Each structure stands twice: as C-alpha cells, then as structure tokens.
CSV table of C-alpha atoms and ligand atoms in Angstrom, one decimal:
chain,number,residue,atom,x,y,z
A,1198,MET,CA,166.7,-12.4,196.0
A,1199,ALA,CA,166.4,-11.6,199.7
A,1200,ARG,CA,169.0,-9.5,201.5
A,1201,LYS,CA,172.0,-11.6,202.7
A,1202,THR,CA,172.2,-12.6,206.3
A,1203,ILE,CA,175.2,-13.2,208.6
A,1204,ASN,CA,174.6,-17.0,208.1
A,1205,ASP,CA,175.0,-16.6,204.3
A,1206,ILE,CA,178.3,-14.8,205.0
A,1207,MET,CA,179.5,-17.4,207.4
A,1208,ASP,CA,178.5,-20.2,205.0
A,1209,LEU,CA,180.7,-18.7,202.3
A,1210,LYS,CA,183.8,-19.4,204.4
A,1211,LYS,CA,182.6,-23.0,205.0
A,1212,SER,CA,182.1,-23.6,201.3
A,1213,GLY,CA,185.4,-21.9,200.4
A,1214,VAL,CA,183.8,-19.0,198.5
A,1215,LEU,CA,185.7,-15.7,199.0
A,1216,ILE,CA,183.7,-12.7,200.4
A,1217,SER,CA,183.5,-9.3,198.8
A,1218,MET,CA,182.9,-6.2,201.0
A,1219,VAL,CA,182.9,-2.5,199.8
A,1220,THR,CA,182.1,0.6,201.7
A,1221,ALA,CA,179.2,2.9,200.7
A,1222,TYR,CA,177.9,6.0,202.3
A,1223,ASP,CA,174.8,7.1,200.3
A,1224,TYR,CA,171.9,6.0,198.2
A,1225,TYR,CA,173.5,5.9,194.7
A,1226,SER,CA,176.8,4.4,195.8
A,1227,ALA,CA,174.9,1.7,197.7
A,1228,LYS,CA,172.7,1.0,194.7
A,1229,ILE,CA,175.7,0.5,192.4
A,1230,VAL,CA,177.6,-1.6,195.0
A,1231,ASP,CA,174.5,-3.7,195.7
A,1232,ARG,CA,173.8,-4.3,191.9
A,1233,ALA,CA,177.4,-5.3,191.4
A,1234,GLY,CA,176.8,-8.3,193.6
A,1235,VAL,CA,179.0,-7.3,196.5
A,1236,ASP,CA,178.2,-9.5,199.5
A,1237,ILE,CA,178.6,-6.9,202.3
A,1238,ILE,CA,178.2,-3.1,202.2
A,1239,LEU,CA,180.2,-1.5,205.1
A,1240,VAL,CA,179.0,2.0,206.1
A,1241,GLY,CA,182.5,2.7,207.4
A,1242,ASP,CA,183.5,5.5,209.7
A,1243,SER,CA,186.0,6.1,206.9
A,1244,LEU,CA,183.3,8.5,205.8
A,1245,GLY,CA,185.0,11.0,208.1
A,1246,MET,CA,187.8,11.0,205.6
A,1247,VAL,CA,186.3,10.3,202.1
A,1248,ILE,CA,183.0,12.2,202.6
A,1249,GLN,CA,183.7,14.8,205.2
A,1250,GLY,CA,187.4,15.4,204.2
A,1251,LYS,CA,188.7,15.1,207.8
A,1252,GLU,CA,192.3,13.9,208.6
A,1253,ASP,CA,191.0,10.8,210.4
A,1254,THR,CA,187.9,9.0,211.5
A,1255,LEU,CA,187.8,10.3,215.1
A,1256,SER,CA,185.2,13.1,214.8
A,1257,VAL,CA,182.5,10.9,213.1
A,1258,SER,CA,179.4,11.0,215.3
A,1259,LEU,CA,176.7,8.4,215.8
A,1260,ASP,CA,174.3,10.8,214.1
A,1261,ASP,CA,176.6,10.8,211.0
A,1262,MET,CA,176.5,7.0,211.0
A,1263,VAL,CA,172.7,6.8,211.4
A,1264,TYR,CA,172.3,9.3,208.5
A,1265,HIS,CA,174.6,7.6,206.1
A,1266,THR,CA,173.5,4.0,207.0
A,1267,SER,CA,169.8,4.8,206.4
A,1268,MET,CA,170.7,6.2,202.9
A,1269,VAL,CA,172.6,3.0,202.2
A,1270,LYS,CA,169.7,0.9,203.4
A,1271,HIS,CA,167.4,2.7,200.9
A,1272,GLY,CA,169.8,2.2,198.0
A,1273,SER,CA,170.4,-1.5,198.5
A,1274,LYS,CA,168.4,-4.7,198.4
A,1275,LYS,CA,170.7,-7.7,198.6
A,1276,SER,CA,174.0,-6.9,200.3
A,1277,LEU,CA,174.3,-7.3,204.0
A,1278,ILE,CA,174.7,-3.9,205.7
A,1279,ILE,CA,177.2,-3.4,208.5
A,1280,ALA,CA,177.6,0.0,210.1
A,1281,ASP,CA,180.6,1.1,212.1
A,1282,LEU,CA,180.2,2.2,215.7
A,1283,PRO,CA,182.1,5.4,215.7
A,1284,PHE,CA,184.9,6.5,218.1
A,1285,MET,CA,183.6,6.9,221.7
A,1286,SER,CA,180.2,5.4,221.0
A,1287,TYR,CA,181.1,2.1,222.6
A,1288,GLN,CA,184.4,2.5,224.5
A,1289,ILE,CA,183.0,4.0,227.7
A,1290,ASN,CA,180.8,1.2,228.9
A,1291,VAL,CA,178.7,-1.8,227.9
A,1292,GLU,CA,175.4,0.1,228.3
A,1293,GLU,CA,176.3,2.8,225.9
A,1294,ALA,CA,177.7,0.3,223.4
A,1295,VAL,CA,174.5,-1.7,223.4
A,1296,ARG,CA,172.3,1.4,223.2
A,1297,ASN,CA,174.3,2.9,220.3
A,1298,ALA,CA,174.5,-0.4,218.4
A,1299,GLY,CA,170.7,-0.6,218.8
A,1300,LEU,CA,170.3,2.8,217.2
A,1301,LEU,CA,172.2,1.7,214.1
A,1302,ILE,CA,169.9,-1.2,213.8
A,1303,LYS,CA,166.6,0.4,214.8
A,1304,LYS,CA,167.0,3.9,213.3
A,1305,ALA,CA,169.3,3.3,210.4
A,1306,GLY,CA,168.4,-0.2,209.3
A,1307,ALA,CA,171.8,-1.9,209.6
A,1308,THR,CA,171.9,-5.7,210.0
A,1309,ALA,CA,175.2,-5.7,212.0
A,1310,VAL,CA,177.7,-3.3,213.6
A,1311,LYS,CA,181.5,-3.3,213.5
A,1312,LEU,CA,183.7,-2.1,216.3
A,1313,GLU,CA,187.5,-1.9,216.7
A,1314,GLY,CA,189.6,-3.7,219.3
A,1315,GLY,CA,190.3,-7.1,220.9
A,1316,LYS,CA,190.4,-8.1,224.6
A,1317,ASN,CA,189.7,-4.5,225.7
A,1318,ILE,CA,186.2,-4.5,224.2
A,1319,LEU,CA,185.1,-8.1,224.9
A,1320,PRO,CA,182.4,-7.0,227.4
A,1321,GLN,CA,180.9,-4.6,224.9
A,1322,VAL,CA,181.0,-7.3,222.2
A,1323,LYS,CA,179.2,-9.8,224.5
A,1324,GLY,CA,176.6,-7.2,225.5
A,1325,ILE,CA,175.8,-6.3,221.9
A,1326,VAL,CA,175.6,-9.9,220.8
A,1327,ASN,CA,173.4,-10.7,223.8
A,1328,ALA,CA,171.1,-8.0,222.7
A,1329,GLY,CA,170.6,-9.9,219.5
A,1330,ILE,CA,172.8,-7.7,217.3
A,1331,PRO,CA,175.4,-9.3,215.0
A,1332,VAL,CA,178.9,-7.9,215.5
A,1333,MET,CA,181.9,-7.8,213.2
A,1334,GLY,CA,185.3,-7.3,214.9
A,1335,HIS,CA,188.2,-5.2,213.6
A,1336,LEU,CA,191.9,-5.9,214.4
A,1337,GLY,CA,195.3,-4.9,213.2
A,1338,LEU,CA,195.4,-1.3,212.2
A,1339,THR,CA,192.4,0.1,214.0
A,1340,PRO,CA,192.1,3.7,212.8
A,1341,GLN,CA,190.1,4.9,215.9
A,1342,SER,CA,193.4,4.3,217.9
A,1343,ILE,CA,195.5,6.2,215.4
A,1344,HIS,CA,197.1,8.4,218.0
A,1345,GLN,CA,198.1,5.4,220.1
A,1346,LEU,CA,199.4,3.5,217.1
A,1347,GLY,CA,201.4,6.6,216.0
A,1348,GLY,CA,200.4,6.5,212.3
A,1349,TYR,CA,198.9,4.4,209.5
A,1350,ARG,CA,201.5,1.6,209.4
A,1351,VAL,CA,201.8,-2.2,209.2
A,1352,GLN,CA,200.8,-3.8,212.5
A,1353,ALA,CA,201.8,-7.0,214.4
A,1354,LYS,CA,205.2,-7.4,212.8
A,1355,ASP,CA,206.9,-9.2,215.7
A,1356,LYS,CA,206.2,-12.5,217.5
A,1357,LYS,CA,204.6,-11.0,220.6
A,1358,ALA,CA,202.3,-8.7,218.6
A,1359,GLY,CA,201.4,-11.4,216.2
A,1360,LEU,CA,200.5,-13.9,218.9
A,1361,GLN,CA,198.5,-11.2,220.7
A,1362,LEU,CA,196.6,-10.4,217.6
A,1363,LEU,CA,195.8,-14.1,217.1
A,1364,ASP,CA,194.6,-14.3,220.7
A,1365,ASP,CA,192.4,-11.2,220.3
A,1366,ALA,CA,190.9,-12.8,217.2
A,1367,LEU,CA,190.1,-16.1,219.0
A,1368,GLN,CA,188.6,-14.2,222.0
A,1369,LEU,CA,186.4,-12.1,219.7
A,1370,GLN,CA,185.2,-15.3,218.0
A,1371,GLU,CA,184.5,-16.8,221.5
A,1372,ALA,CA,182.6,-13.7,222.4
A,1373,GLY,CA,180.3,-14.2,219.4
A,1374,VAL,CA,181.5,-12.0,216.5
A,1375,PHE,CA,180.4,-13.5,213.2
A,1376,SER,CA,183.4,-12.1,211.3
A,1377,ILE,CA,186.5,-10.0,211.7
A,1378,VAL,CA,188.2,-7.3,209.6
A,1379,LEU,CA,192.0,-7.6,209.6
A,1380,GLU,CA,193.7,-4.4,208.5
A,1381,THR,CA,197.3,-3.8,207.4
A,1382,VAL,CA,199.1,-6.8,208.8
A,1383,PRO,CA,201.7,-9.1,207.2
A,1384,LEU,CA,200.1,-11.7,204.9
A,1385,GLU,CA,201.8,-14.6,206.8
A,1386,LEU,CA,200.0,-13.6,210.0
A,1387,SER,CA,196.6,-13.1,208.4
A,1388,LYS,CA,197.0,-16.6,206.8
A,1389,ILE,CA,197.5,-18.1,210.3
A,1390,VAL,CA,194.5,-16.1,211.7
A,1391,CYS,CA,192.2,-17.2,208.9
A,1392,GLU,CA,193.3,-20.9,209.3
A,1393,GLU,CA,192.8,-20.8,213.1
A,1394,LEU,CA,189.4,-19.1,213.0
A,1395,GLU,CA,186.1,-20.7,212.0
A,1396,ILE,CA,184.5,-17.3,211.2
A,1397,PRO,CA,185.3,-15.3,208.1
A,1398,VAL,CA,188.3,-13.0,208.2
A,1399,ILE,CA,188.0,-10.1,205.8
A,1400,GLY,CA,191.3,-8.4,204.9
A,1401,ILE,CA,192.3,-4.9,203.9
A,1402,GLY,CA,196.1,-4.7,203.3
A,1403,ALA,CA,196.3,-8.2,204.8
A,1404,GLY,CA,197.2,-10.2,201.8
A,1405,PRO,CA,195.5,-12.8,199.6
A,1406,HIS,CA,194.9,-15.6,202.2
A,1407,CYS,CA,191.9,-14.0,203.9
A,1408,ASP,CA,188.4,-15.3,203.5
A,1409,GLY,CA,187.4,-12.1,201.8
A,1410,GLN,CA,188.6,-8.6,200.9
A,1411,VAL,CA,187.3,-5.1,201.6
A,1412,LEU,CA,188.2,-1.8,200.0
A,1413,VAL,CA,186.9,1.7,200.4
A,1414,PHE,CA,184.6,2.7,197.5
A,1415,HIS,CA,186.5,5.9,196.7
A,1416,ASP,CA,189.9,4.1,196.8
A,1417,LEU,CA,188.9,1.2,194.5
A,1418,LEU,CA,187.3,3.6,192.0
A,1419,GLY,CA,190.3,6.0,192.0
A,1420,PHE,CA,188.7,9.2,193.3
A,1421,ASP,CA,191.9,10.5,194.8
A,1422,GLN,CA,194.9,10.8,192.6
A,1423,ASP,CA,197.2,11.5,195.5
A,1424,PHE,CA,196.2,8.6,197.7
A,1425,ASN,CA,198.1,5.5,196.6
A,1426,PRO,CA,198.8,3.1,199.4
A,1427,LYS,CA,200.3,-0.3,198.5
A,1428,PHE,CA,197.2,-2.3,199.4
A,1429,VAL,CA,194.8,-0.4,197.2
A,1430,ARG,CA,194.1,-1.6,193.6
A,1431,LYS,CA,192.4,1.1,191.6
A,1432,TYR,CA,189.9,-0.6,189.3
A,1433,THR,CA,189.2,2.6,187.4
A,1434,ASN,CA,190.2,6.3,187.5
A,1435,LEU,CA,187.0,8.1,188.3
A,1436,ASN,CA,188.9,11.2,189.2
A,1437,GLN,CA,190.0,11.6,185.6
A,1438,ILE,CA,186.7,10.4,184.1
A,1439,ILE,CA,184.6,12.8,186.3
A,1440,SER,CA,187.0,15.7,185.8
A,1441,GLU,CA,186.9,15.3,182.0
A,1442,ALA,CA,183.1,15.1,182.0
A,1443,LEU,CA,182.9,18.3,184.1
A,1444,GLU,CA,185.4,20.1,181.9
A,1445,ASN,CA,183.4,19.1,178.8
A,1446,PHE,CA,180.3,20.5,180.4
A,1447,VAL,CA,182.0,23.8,181.2
A,1448,ASN,CA,183.3,24.1,177.7
A,1449,ASP,CA,179.9,23.2,176.1
A,1450,VAL,CA,178.2,25.9,178.3
A,1451,LYS,CA,180.7,28.5,177.4
A,1452,ASP,CA,180.5,27.6,173.6
A,1453,ASN,CA,176.7,27.5,173.7
A,1454,LYS,CA,176.8,23.8,172.7
A,1455,PHE,CA,174.7,22.7,175.6
A,1456,PRO,CA,171.8,22.2,175.6
A,1457,ALA,CA,171.1,21.1,172.0
A,1458,ASP,CA,167.7,21.2,170.4
A,1459,LYS,CA,167.0,17.5,171.4
A,1460,GLU,CA,167.8,18.4,175.0
A,1461,SER,CA,165.2,21.3,175.0
A,1462,TYR,CA,161.4,21.5,175.2
A,1463,HIS,CA,159.3,23.1,172.5
A,1464,LEU,CA,156.1,25.2,172.6
A,1465,GLU,CA,153.4,24.1,170.2
A,1466,GLN,CA,153.6,26.3,167.1
A,1467,GLU,CA,150.1,27.6,167.7
A,1468,VAL,CA,150.9,28.7,171.3
A,1469,PHE,CA,154.1,30.2,170.1
A,1470,GLU,CA,152.3,32.3,167.4
A,1471,LYS,CA,149.8,33.5,170.0
A,1472,ILE,CA,152.5,34.7,172.4
A,1473,LYS,CA,154.4,36.5,169.6
A,1474,GLY,CA,151.1,38.1,168.4
A,1475,GLU,CA,150.3,39.3,172.0
A,1476,LEU,CA,153.8,40.8,172.3
A,1477,LYS,CA,153.5,42.5,169.0
A,1478,GLY,CA,150.1,44.0,169.9
A,1479,LYS,CA,151.5,45.3,173.2
A,1480,LYS,CA,154.5,46.9,171.5
A,1481,GLY,CA,152.2,48.5,168.9
A,1482,ASN,CA,150.2,50.2,171.7
A,1483,GLU,CA,153.2,51.7,173.3
B,150,KIV,O1,185.8,2.5,208.0
B,150,KIV,C1,186.1,1.7,207.1
B,150,KIV,O2,185.9,2.0,205.9
B,150,KIV,C2,186.7,0.5,207.5
B,150,KIV,C3,187.3,-0.4,206.5
B,150,KIV,C4,188.6,0.2,206.0
B,150,KIV,C5,187.5,-1.8,206.9
B,150,KIV,O3,186.7,0.1,208.7
C-alpha cells in the first residue's frame, strides 16, 4: 500500500471514518506506529519534552525537527508524515516560514507541516500553501505560546474566546490548511468547530466529537508514571514493563544467568583442542 496523502485524510472525514494520529520521533517508533495502521505520524515538537527532557517545546530547533523527521521517514511506509515547524521558525516573516517548511519537506521527507496559531499566522499559512506544501493548523492550547497562555490549561472557555477560536479555524480553512489540531478545549466547542469545518479536525483533550484523535507516543504507551493529565488514556504501562525487563537483565548478569549456552557461540571441538594444546606447549616451555 502506498503512503497516505492529504486527500486520503480529507476523504476520511467525508466518509465519516475517524482519523488516528500518533507522534513518533525515531526509526523504530515510526516503524511500530506505521505497522499499527495509524493514519498520520506527527513528528511533533513535543520531542523537546519527551525526547530531550525539556520543560517545554520552545528550545526545539529546525535542525532537531529535520533530524527526527528523516528518521521517522525511514521507519514508515504508509502513514502520512507531518512535521512541526518549531518555535520561531515561522513567526518572523513569510519568507522564513516558506524556507523552513521547504526544508522539512526537502531535507527530512515530511509530506506536510504543522504550525500553531490562527489569524496571526494567515500570511505564513498562505505562503507555505502557495509553495505547494500542505499545512495542518493548530488551535486551542498552543504550546509554543505557553508563556502568553500562562500554563497548560483548558482554552476558549467563554463565549468571546470560543467564537474567536471558531473564526480562527474558519480563516485557516479559507487560507488552505487541509486539517487542524484542536488542543485542550471544551468538547462542546470542538463539536461546533468540527461541524462548521469541511476539513478534518483532530483533537487532543478536545473530546469525542472530533474527526480524529492524536496522542503523544510516550503518553499513550505509559512511559511516564508521573504524567497523568485527564485527556491521556494509557493503553499500556511501558514504564513498568521496561523497568521490569531491565531489572531482570541486571539480576541475570549479577547471578551469571545471562548469557545461557544457547545465547553463546561455540568453537569447533578441533579448533578448541588445538588452542588448548598450543597453550599447554607454551606453558611447558616456560
Ligand atoms: O507536538 C506535538 O506532539 C503536538 C501534538 C500534541 C498535537 O503538537
């Protein structure tokens, strides 16, 4: 099967099929996500937090994004790959936005780019789309504006902010984005946005009425025991599974139970005898 296109993704909304999107940041995670049949792999700038261990996404560079996106490209065959434009790679002006989006396509192999914001970034969105690069929007809780938002909390809770978000979404659609991520907003609002928009709206912490859902790889697989936001469902507890496996390895090494005979290589008996004989001869001459 060929790699999915943005048309395949837009058709899913038209035919009422929900869209799955998961982040991945390297070869093996991409391979697993792709094989599981996930529609879209997002190389998110969340890598700043889950790969680099930073407090937020702000320090992620374009080089980081190119590096991780190209690994994801090598690991995947079918999922559509979207790469985040990191903080300050598109905000300054349209020219920089188009050049940097182009690098994620040319150097890293992404099919589309995602950028955060509404009316404030319409010129950039139009410039990138005009260059022939598909764009995904991102509204609601936009982590690159974390200092302006004052924290990771539910967005657009009142009438004014709700209507503004809807207007941003409609304007992004008009500017040519093929899809929008809606993050951490009340489910009633995301339902309205999904109903008003023709393009797919993919939610994270935005309730069940969206056209699809996205989660961060490490969150849905339970890497971090201490990160338990309301919107995450942990489908397994990899932290525990990996920790147990590593502890078992340490114990087996200490108890000389690893490697076993079947995990080791053997010399041919004849070669072994010759080496032993040689050694014996040497010792006899000493
Ligand atoms: O960077 C990211 O992983 C994202 C998702 C949370 C939507 O933007």
